[in-house]
mmCIF file of C-alpha atoms in Angstrom:
data_model
loop_
_atom_site.group_PDB
_atom_site.id
_atom_site.type_symbol
_atom_site.label_atom_id
_atom_site.label_comp_id
_atom_site.label_asym_id
_atom_site.label_seq_id
_atom_site.Cartn_x
_atom_site.Cartn_y
_atom_site.Cartn_z
ATOM 1 C CA MET M 1 119.389 53.086 94.823
ATOM 2 C CA THR M 2 122.683 51.269 95.565
ATOM 3 C CA THR M 3 123.774 52.005 92.019
ATOM 4 C CA ALA M 4 122.642 55.564 92.069
ATOM 5 C CA LEU M 5 124.533 56.406 95.179
ATOM 6 C CA ASN M 6 127.876 54.628 94.322
ATOM 7 C CA SER M 7 129.299 57.393 92.245
ATOM 8 C CA HIS M 8 129.363 59.650 95.265
ATOM 9 C CA HIS M 9 129.617 56.945 98.123
ATOM 10 C CA PRO M 10 131.563 53.932 96.718
ATOM 11 C CA GLY M 11 131.081 50.826 98.362
ATOM 12 C CA VAL M 12 127.616 51.590 99.919
ATOM 13 C CA ARG M 13 124.903 48.898 99.815
ATOM 14 C CA VAL M 14 121.391 50.027 100.494
ATOM 15 C CA ALA M 15 119.128 47.692 102.538
ATOM 16 C CA THR M 16 115.852 49.486 102.772
ATOM 17 C CA VAL M 17 114.170 52.280 100.953
ATOM 18 C CA ASP M 18 110.998 53.919 102.472
ATOM 19 C CA ILE M 19 108.816 56.744 101.518
ATOM 20 C CA ALA M 20 109.225 59.427 104.185
ATOM 21 C CA LEU M 21 107.430 62.240 102.348
ATOM 22 C CA ARG M 22 105.475 62.550 99.169
ATOM 23 C CA ASP M 23 105.199 66.160 97.957
ATOM 24 C CA ASP M 24 104.118 66.452 94.349
ATOM 25 C CA GLY M 25 104.082 69.742 92.491
ATOM 26 C CA THR M 26 104.813 70.372 88.818
ATOM 27 C CA ASN M 27 106.930 67.171 89.140
ATOM 28 C CA ARG M 28 106.488 64.152 91.210
ATOM 29 C CA ARG M 29 108.736 64.531 94.292
ATOM 30 C CA ALA M 30 109.440 62.229 97.299
ATOM 31 C CA ARG M 31 111.925 62.132 100.248
ATOM 32 C CA LEU M 32 113.158 58.566 100.594
ATOM 33 C CA ALA M 33 114.694 57.164 103.860
ATOM 34 C CA LEU M 34 117.391 54.767 103.346
ATOM 35 C CA THR M 35 119.306 52.119 105.536
ATOM 36 C CA TYR M 36 122.479 50.309 104.755
ATOM 37 C CA ASP M 37 123.874 46.724 105.157
ATOM 38 C CA SER M 38 127.394 47.696 104.372
ATOM 39 C CA ALA M 39 130.333 49.139 106.423
ATOM 40 C CA GLU M 40 130.190 52.158 104.185
ATOM 41 C CA GLN M 41 127.225 54.494 105.004
ATOM 42 C CA GLY M 42 125.622 56.882 102.780
ATOM 43 C CA PRO M 43 122.930 59.573 103.362
ATOM 44 C CA ALA M 44 120.028 58.761 105.765
ATOM 45 C CA SER M 45 117.659 60.083 103.090
ATOM 46 C CA VAL M 46 117.562 61.388 99.520
ATOM 47 C CA PHE M 47 115.273 63.519 97.549
ATOM 48 C CA VAL M 48 113.957 62.135 94.249
ATOM 49 C CA LYS M 49 112.087 63.998 91.412
ATOM 50 C CA ALA M 50 110.501 62.688 88.089
ATOM 51 C CA ALA M 51 108.069 63.904 85.531
ATOM 52 C CA ASP M 52 104.335 64.046 86.576
ATOM 53 C CA PRO M 53 101.955 62.837 83.722
ATOM 54 C CA ALA M 54 99.427 65.396 84.692
ATOM 55 C CA HIS M 55 102.016 68.249 84.012
ATOM 56 C CA LYS M 56 103.912 66.978 81.054
ATOM 57 C CA GLU M 57 102.169 69.158 78.600
ATOM 58 C CA LEU M 58 103.108 72.252 80.661
ATOM 59 C CA ILE M 59 106.744 71.163 80.999
ATOM 60 C CA THR M 60 106.947 70.367 77.314
ATOM 61 C CA LEU M 61 105.540 73.758 76.558
ATOM 62 C CA THR M 62 108.608 75.517 78.025
ATOM 63 C CA SER M 63 110.907 72.639 76.536
ATOM 64 C CA GLY M 64 112.192 72.036 80.052
ATOM 65 C CA MET M 65 111.609 68.277 80.419
ATOM 66 C CA PHE M 66 115.301 67.291 80.340
ATOM 67 C CA HIS M 67 117.274 70.353 80.969
ATOM 68 C CA GLU M 68 118.069 69.769 84.620
ATOM 69 C CA PRO M 69 119.051 66.155 84.343
ATOM 70 C CA ARG M 70 121.222 67.094 81.271
ATOM 71 C CA LEU M 71 122.836 69.816 83.246
ATOM 72 C CA PHE M 72 123.896 67.468 86.064
ATOM 73 C CA ARG M 73 124.893 64.684 83.596
ATOM 74 C CA SER M 74 127.230 67.147 81.910
ATOM 75 C CA GLY M 75 129.836 67.135 84.708
ATOM 76 C CA VAL M 76 130.246 70.911 84.420
ATOM 77 C CA ALA M 77 130.851 72.450 87.816
ATOM 78 C CA LEU M 78 128.336 75.169 88.799
ATOM 79 C CA PRO M 79 130.066 77.896 90.960
ATOM 80 C CA VAL M 80 126.893 78.397 93.208
ATOM 81 C CA GLU M 81 125.550 76.535 96.082
ATOM 82 C CA HIS M 82 123.016 73.819 94.898
ATOM 83 C CA PRO M 83 121.907 70.260 95.907
ATOM 84 C CA ALA M 84 124.415 67.443 95.058
ATOM 85 C CA VAL M 85 122.964 65.157 92.405
ATOM 86 C CA PHE M 86 123.677 61.522 92.770
ATOM 87 C CA ALA M 87 122.147 60.295 89.590
ATOM 88 C CA ALA M 88 120.254 61.846 86.694
ATOM 89 C CA LEU M 89 118.436 59.542 84.348
ATOM 90 C CA ILE M 90 116.635 60.356 81.027
ATOM 91 C CA ASP M 91 114.107 58.393 79.080
ATOM 92 C CA GLU M 92 113.196 60.556 76.015
ATOM 93 C CA GLU M 93 110.761 58.014 74.531
ATOM 94 C CA ALA M 94 108.675 57.925 77.582
ATOM 95 C CA GLU M 95 109.205 61.602 78.111
ATOM 96 C CA ASN M 96 110.467 60.954 81.755
ATOM 97 C CA PHE M 97 113.411 61.600 83.876
ATOM 98 C CA LEU M 98 114.648 60.788 87.324
ATOM 99 C CA LEU M 99 116.852 62.712 89.707
ATOM 100 C CA VAL M 100 118.331 61.267 92.881
ATOM 101 C CA MET M 101 119.485 64.199 94.862
ATOM 102 C CA GLU M 102 120.828 65.380 98.166
ATOM 103 C CA ASP M 103 118.160 65.781 100.833
ATOM 104 C CA LEU M 104 119.019 69.367 101.934
ATOM 105 C CA THR M 105 117.154 68.893 105.225
ATOM 106 C CA LEU M 106 120.344 66.952 106.321
ATOM 107 C CA ARG M 107 122.225 70.170 106.253
ATOM 108 C CA ASP M 108 119.434 72.130 107.911
ATOM 109 C CA ALA M 109 118.753 74.086 104.760
ATOM 110 C CA ASP M 110 115.935 76.723 104.907
ATOM 111 C CA PRO M 111 113.899 76.734 101.858
ATOM 112 C CA ARG M 112 112.180 79.967 101.111
ATOM 113 C CA ASP M 113 109.138 81.074 99.205
ATOM 114 C CA ALA M 114 107.475 84.480 98.776
ATOM 115 C CA THR M 115 105.704 84.309 102.098
ATOM 116 C CA ARG M 116 109.100 84.472 103.818
ATOM 117 C CA PRO M 117 111.006 86.976 101.846
ATOM 118 C CA LEU M 118 114.892 87.476 102.122
ATOM 119 C CA THR M 119 116.730 90.225 104.053
ATOM 120 C CA ILE M 120 118.686 92.648 102.013
ATOM 121 C CA GLU M 121 121.949 90.876 103.132
ATOM 122 C CA GLN M 122 120.569 87.320 102.158
ATOM 123 C CA ALA M 123 119.536 88.864 98.825
ATOM 124 C CA ALA M 124 122.950 90.322 98.316
ATOM 125 C CA SER M 125 124.417 86.663 98.760
ATOM 126 C CA GLY M 126 122.098 85.603 95.966
ATOM 127 C CA VAL M 127 123.091 88.462 93.717
ATOM 128 C CA ARG M 128 126.769 87.544 94.215
ATOM 129 C CA ALA M 129 126.053 83.895 93.482
ATOM 130 C CA LEU M 130 124.293 84.761 90.218
ATOM 131 C CA ALA M 131 127.309 86.912 89.274
ATOM 132 C CA ARG M 132 129.695 84.002 89.987
ATOM 133 C CA LEU M 133 127.403 81.872 87.781
ATOM 134 C CA HIS M 134 127.096 84.230 84.837
ATOM 135 C CA SER M 135 130.797 85.423 84.691
ATOM 136 C CA SER M 136 131.975 81.625 84.656
ATOM 137 C CA PHE M 137 130.036 81.147 81.465
ATOM 138 C CA TRP M 138 130.089 84.583 79.991
ATOM 139 C CA GLY M 139 130.404 84.879 76.209
ATOM 140 C CA GLU M 140 132.934 82.594 74.806
ATOM 141 C CA ARG M 141 133.371 80.771 78.143
ATOM 142 C CA LEU M 142 130.003 79.107 77.536
ATOM 143 C CA ASP M 143 131.044 77.858 74.138
ATOM 144 C CA SER M 144 134.233 76.357 75.749
ATOM 145 C CA HIS M 145 132.024 73.716 77.455
ATOM 146 C CA PRO M 146 130.968 71.298 74.665
ATOM 147 C CA ALA M 147 129.006 69.341 77.275
ATOM 148 C CA LEU M 148 126.584 72.292 77.406
ATOM 149 C CA GLY M 149 126.040 72.471 73.761
ATOM 150 C CA TRP M 150 122.469 71.274 74.090
ATOM 151 C CA LEU M 151 121.585 74.493 75.939
ATOM 152 C CA GLU M 152 118.642 76.265 74.203
ATOM 153 C CA PRO M 153 118.284 80.139 73.898
ATOM 154 C CA PHE M 154 115.708 81.630 76.204
ATOM 155 C CA VAL M 155 112.831 82.387 73.726
ATOM 156 C CA PRO M 156 109.103 82.970 74.168
ATOM 157 C CA TRP M 157 106.666 80.116 74.448
ATOM 158 C CA ASP M 158 102.863 80.057 73.728
ATOM 159 C CA GLY M 159 99.910 79.283 76.069
ATOM 160 C CA MET M 160 99.975 82.389 78.533
ATOM 161 C CA GLU M 161 97.705 84.374 76.292
ATOM 162 C CA ILE M 162 94.717 82.282 77.520
ATOM 163 C CA ALA M 163 95.207 83.446 81.150
ATOM 164 C CA PRO M 164 92.116 85.260 82.622
ATOM 165 C CA LEU M 165 94.272 88.248 83.561
ATOM 166 C CA GLN M 166 91.277 90.143 85.037
ATOM 167 C CA ALA M 167 91.017 87.424 87.798
ATOM 168 C CA ALA M 168 94.491 88.153 88.878
ATOM 169 C CA LEU M 169 94.084 91.980 88.835
ATOM 170 C CA ASP M 170 90.908 91.525 90.971
ATOM 171 C CA ARG M 171 92.852 89.640 93.504
ATOM 172 C CA LEU M 172 95.689 92.348 93.512
ATOM 173 C CA GLY M 173 93.069 94.915 94.630
ATOM 174 C CA PRO M 174 93.170 98.755 94.540
ATOM 175 C CA GLU M 175 96.934 98.971 95.543
ATOM 176 C CA CYS M 176 97.844 97.454 92.109
ATOM 177 C CA PRO M 177 99.565 100.261 90.147
ATOM 178 C CA PRO M 178 97.372 101.694 87.268
ATOM 179 C CA ALA M 179 100.311 100.945 84.830
ATOM 180 C CA VAL M 180 99.463 97.303 85.449
ATOM 181 C CA THR M 181 95.761 97.362 85.912
ATOM 182 C CA ARG M 182 95.203 98.996 82.488
ATOM 183 C CA LEU M 183 97.128 96.310 80.705
ATOM 184 C CA SER M 184 95.159 93.632 78.784
ATOM 185 C CA ILE M 185 96.435 90.125 78.286
ATOM 186 C CA GLY M 186 97.364 90.874 74.727
ATOM 187 C CA GLU M 187 99.483 93.885 75.734
ATOM 188 C CA LEU M 188 101.152 92.038 78.579
ATOM 189 C CA ILE M 189 102.138 89.260 76.324
ATOM 190 C CA ASN M 190 102.759 90.864 73.012
ATOM 191 C CA ASP M 191 103.993 94.426 73.976
ATOM 192 C CA ILE M 192 105.828 93.553 77.341
ATOM 193 C CA TRP M 193 106.867 89.955 77.749
ATOM 194 C CA LYS M 194 107.606 88.855 74.238
ATOM 195 C CA PRO M 195 109.818 91.770 73.213
ATOM 196 C CA TYR M 196 111.961 91.418 76.474
ATOM 197 C CA ILE M 197 112.237 87.642 75.889
ATOM 198 C CA HIS M 198 113.275 88.200 72.326
ATOM 199 C CA SER M 199 115.974 90.528 73.496
ATOM 200 C CA LEU M 200 117.647 87.779 75.605
ATOM 201 C CA THR M 201 119.292 86.282 72.581
ATOM 202 C CA SER M 202 121.281 89.526 72.053
ATOM 203 C CA GLY M 203 124.286 90.694 73.875
ATOM 204 C CA PRO M 204 126.681 88.553 75.848
ATOM 205 C CA GLN M 205 125.070 85.033 76.502
ATOM 206 C CA THR M 206 125.656 83.065 79.548
ATOM 207 C CA LEU M 207 124.333 79.981 81.441
ATOM 208 C CA LEU M 208 120.941 81.103 82.967
ATOM 209 C CA HIS M 209 119.250 79.329 85.939
ATOM 210 C CA GLY M 210 116.150 80.515 84.041
ATOM 211 C CA ASP M 211 113.740 80.333 87.015
ATOM 212 C CA ALA M 212 115.645 82.039 89.877
ATOM 213 C CA HIS M 213 112.516 83.221 91.676
ATOM 214 C CA ILE M 214 112.642 82.955 95.563
ATOM 215 C CA GLY M 215 110.605 79.743 95.570
ATOM 216 C CA ASN M 216 113.783 77.959 94.018
ATOM 217 C CA THR M 217 116.068 79.207 96.647
ATOM 218 C CA TYR M 218 117.274 77.999 100.042
ATOM 219 C CA LEU M 219 119.560 79.310 102.778
ATOM 220 C CA ILE M 220 122.523 77.625 104.440
ATOM 221 C CA ASP M 221 123.413 78.929 107.959
ATOM 222 C CA ASP M 222 120.831 81.757 107.447
ATOM 223 C CA THR M 223 123.381 83.461 105.158
ATOM 224 C CA HIS M 224 124.382 81.729 101.828
ATOM 225 C CA ILE M 225 121.822 81.417 99.024
ATOM 226 C CA GLY M 226 121.498 78.054 97.181
ATOM 227 C CA PHE M 227 119.454 77.557 94.001
ATOM 228 C CA LEU M 228 117.133 74.566 93.436
ATOM 229 C CA ASP M 229 115.331 73.300 90.402
ATOM 230 C CA TRP M 230 117.288 74.041 87.249
ATOM 231 C CA GLN M 231 114.723 72.792 84.976
ATOM 232 C CA VAL M 232 114.529 76.115 83.030
ATOM 233 C CA ALA M 233 118.408 76.167 82.392
ATOM 234 C CA ARG M 234 118.946 78.093 79.287
ATOM 235 C CA ARG M 235 121.666 80.218 77.583
ATOM 236 C CA GLY M 236 120.659 83.995 77.276
ATOM 237 C CA HIS M 237 121.177 87.474 78.730
ATOM 238 C CA TRP M 238 122.138 87.820 82.388
ATOM 239 C CA SER M 239 119.423 90.273 83.176
ATOM 240 C CA LEU M 240 116.654 87.668 83.277
ATOM 241 C CA ASP M 241 118.226 85.786 86.397
ATOM 242 C CA LEU M 242 119.186 89.012 88.123
ATOM 243 C CA GLY M 243 115.790 90.769 87.878
ATOM 244 C CA TYR M 244 113.741 87.702 88.341
ATOM 245 C CA PHE M 245 115.455 86.849 91.565
ATOM 246 C CA LEU M 246 115.831 90.145 93.133
ATOM 247 C CA GLN M 247 112.406 91.770 92.342
ATOM 248 C CA GLY M 248 110.608 88.820 93.951
ATOM 249 C CA ALA M 249 112.974 87.975 96.776
ATOM 250 C CA LEU M 250 112.714 91.111 98.747
ATOM 251 C CA THR M 251 109.678 92.917 100.042
ATOM 252 C CA ILE M 252 108.634 96.021 97.890
ATOM 253 C CA GLU M 253 109.914 98.297 100.590
ATOM 254 C CA ASP M 254 113.354 96.537 100.835
ATOM 255 C CA ARG M 255 113.860 96.442 97.182
ATOM 256 C CA ARG M 256 113.180 100.241 96.824
ATOM 257 C CA VAL M 257 115.754 100.871 99.423
ATOM 258 C CA ALA M 258 118.344 98.538 98.397
ATOM 259 C CA GLU M 259 118.235 97.651 94.584
ATOM 260 C CA ASP M 260 120.747 100.184 93.417
ATOM 261 C CA ARG M 261 123.211 99.037 95.989
ATOM 262 C CA LEU M 262 122.511 95.357 95.077
ATOM 263 C CA LEU M 263 122.891 96.104 91.322
ATOM 264 C CA GLY M 264 126.364 97.468 92.166
ATOM 265 C CA ASP M 265 127.016 94.257 94.242
ATOM 266 C CA TYR M 266 126.181 92.228 91.137
ATOM 267 C CA ARG M 267 128.592 94.232 88.776
ATOM 268 C CA ASP M 268 131.304 94.215 91.483
ATOM 269 C CA ALA M 269 131.104 90.351 91.733
ATOM 270 C CA LEU M 270 131.254 89.791 87.817
ATOM 271 C CA ASP M 271 134.801 88.305 87.492
ATOM 272 C CA LEU M 272 135.322 89.739 84.041
ATOM 273 C CA PRO M 273 137.867 91.914 82.358
ATOM 274 C CA THR M 274 136.749 95.573 82.363
ATOM 275 C CA GLY M 275 136.179 95.548 78.584
ATOM 276 C CA GLU M 276 133.573 92.717 78.995
ATOM 277 C CA LYS M 277 131.806 93.971 82.108
ATOM 278 C CA PRO M 278 128.509 95.842 81.372
ATOM 279 C CA THR M 279 128.337 99.424 82.630
ATOM 280 C CA SER M 280 126.388 100.402 85.593
ATOM 281 C CA GLU M 281 123.783 102.086 83.197
ATOM 282 C CA GLN M 282 123.562 98.836 81.082
ATOM 283 C CA ILE M 283 122.893 96.730 84.349
ATOM 284 C CA ARG M 284 120.257 99.214 85.388
ATOM 285 C CA HIS M 285 118.561 99.136 82.012
ATOM 286 C CA GLY M 286 118.543 95.390 81.655
ATOM 287 C CA TYR M 287 117.142 95.067 85.148
ATOM 288 C CA ARG M 288 114.411 97.492 84.582
ATOM 289 C CA ALA M 289 113.391 95.647 81.300
ATOM 290 C CA SER M 290 113.488 92.237 83.147
ATOM 291 C CA VAL M 291 110.456 93.054 85.179
ATOM 292 C CA ALA M 292 108.493 91.925 82.200
ATOM 293 C CA HIS M 293 109.249 88.343 82.836
ATOM 294 C CA GLY M 294 108.387 88.167 86.604
ATOM 295 C CA LEU M 295 105.192 90.347 85.921
ATOM 296 C CA THR M 296 103.724 88.222 83.110
ATOM 297 C CA LEU M 297 104.416 84.824 84.820
ATOM 298 C CA TRP M 298 103.127 85.711 88.175
ATOM 299 C CA LEU M 299 100.079 87.559 86.808
ATOM 300 C CA CYS M 300 99.290 84.531 84.855
ATOM 301 C CA THR M 301 99.948 82.166 87.707
ATOM 302 C CA ALA M 302 97.841 84.233 89.928
ATOM 303 C CA SER M 303 95.019 84.183 87.488
ATOM 304 C CA ALA M 304 94.802 80.497 87.636
ATOM 305 C CA GLY M 305 93.907 80.080 91.276
ATOM 306 C CA GLU M 306 95.555 76.960 92.822
ATOM 307 C CA PHE M 307 96.276 75.118 89.675
ATOM 308 C CA TRP M 308 99.956 75.965 89.256
ATOM 309 C CA GLN M 309 100.877 77.517 92.709
ATOM 310 C CA ARG M 310 99.648 78.341 96.203
ATOM 311 C CA PRO M 311 97.498 81.342 95.728
ATOM 312 C CA ASP M 312 99.281 83.291 98.708
ATOM 313 C CA ILE M 313 102.497 82.799 96.957
ATOM 314 C CA ALA M 314 101.382 83.772 93.485
ATOM 315 C CA LEU M 315 99.705 86.715 94.988
ATOM 316 C CA ALA M 316 102.722 87.949 96.857
ATOM 317 C CA LEU M 317 104.974 87.710 93.789
ATOM 318 C CA ALA M 318 102.284 89.274 91.530
ATOM 319 C CA GLN M 319 102.288 92.226 93.947
ATOM 320 C CA ARG M 320 106.127 92.643 93.982
ATOM 321 C CA TYR M 321 106.558 92.432 90.262
ATOM 322 C CA SER M 322 103.663 94.927 89.682
ATOM 323 C CA ALA M 323 105.266 97.370 91.968
ATOM 324 C CA ALA M 324 108.688 97.007 90.401
ATOM 325 C CA TYR M 325 106.914 97.411 86.939
ATOM 326 C CA ALA M 326 105.608 100.769 87.852
ATOM 327 C CA ASP M 327 108.497 101.886 89.912
ATOM 328 C CA LEU M 328 111.130 101.160 87.403
ATOM 329 C CA ASP M 329 109.072 102.199 84.304
ATOM 330 C CA THR M 330 109.481 98.911 82.620
ATOM 331 C CA ALA M 331 107.297 99.932 79.711
ATOM 332 C CA SER M 332 109.933 102.585 78.784
ATOM 333 C CA ALA M 333 112.797 100.320 79.024
ATOM 334 C CA ILE M 334 110.884 97.676 76.785
ATOM 335 C CA ALA M 335 110.344 100.507 74.268
ATOM 336 C CA ASP M 336 114.077 101.391 74.316
ATOM 337 C CA LEU M 337 114.830 97.807 73.429
ATOM 338 C CA ALA M 338 112.492 98.078 70.389
ATOM 339 C CA LYS M 339 114.200 101.318 69.220
ATOM 340 C CA SER M 340 117.615 99.639 69.433
ATOM 341 C CA GLY M 341 116.334 96.781 67.215
ATOM 342 C CA LEU M 342 116.719 93.925 69.860
#
């Protein structure tokens, strides 16, 4: 731990390391309490994350095992609030990694999930943050960072077609829009999700967080959004991050009231020349199509009970993406992608 911290806290010497909290999820995770026997003092605690053998197959399926440590080993600055990473280790032979990170509780960060949706103003902070991230790496700007040359395109993965979709639809109940309840798992994957995901390699490419749902966010001072868990970092079309974040972070009612304004906030925050900035119509079309991703992931997650996520969280997000799918006529937006040859 002394070695891990010295890049950010030169001269510290760690005396003791104790497990303050063990909180495993898709990965092994823990908060470690530290003491020091040096004049220089480091953080009172750190957060560590490593691969969980029970979920390696799932992580490998989405090819995300090493993306987060590679991102933070790259030295490329990210223009959004995120946890500081003190050390990022990769063992490809053992299919393992280790991240030693800032413990955000020391900054009184407020981690969010679907049971605690954002206010419209908090969501606006997240939209502007994503615009900063995307415009910093937009098009040729991404290629100017050779340290990010390992970034993969966002492409479909296999496995979700075995999800028992009807179990999720039963949990959603009678309020679920008919446009969703009449979908089969084959239609959801092959006619909705995969065409959208295939489209992400077209148009301007940028650095994507890749998994920007509300459960990977936190608030600083109840105002500024930060993004956690960059394990699905990819290169691809900006619409994936924008839609996945916004459609799940707000209540259905707040999204309906504010989404047009928030899409405008995103466009206004893109620091790009006029000729590179997507039009308002292009942003709305990409946003409408992007519901395909959140809808598919969270219907499949909700169908699995407690295996991947707390049922109340999965259900809340499945409800929000289902409502957005119907409100925004995502099926029509996906059909337009097919007509354009994307």
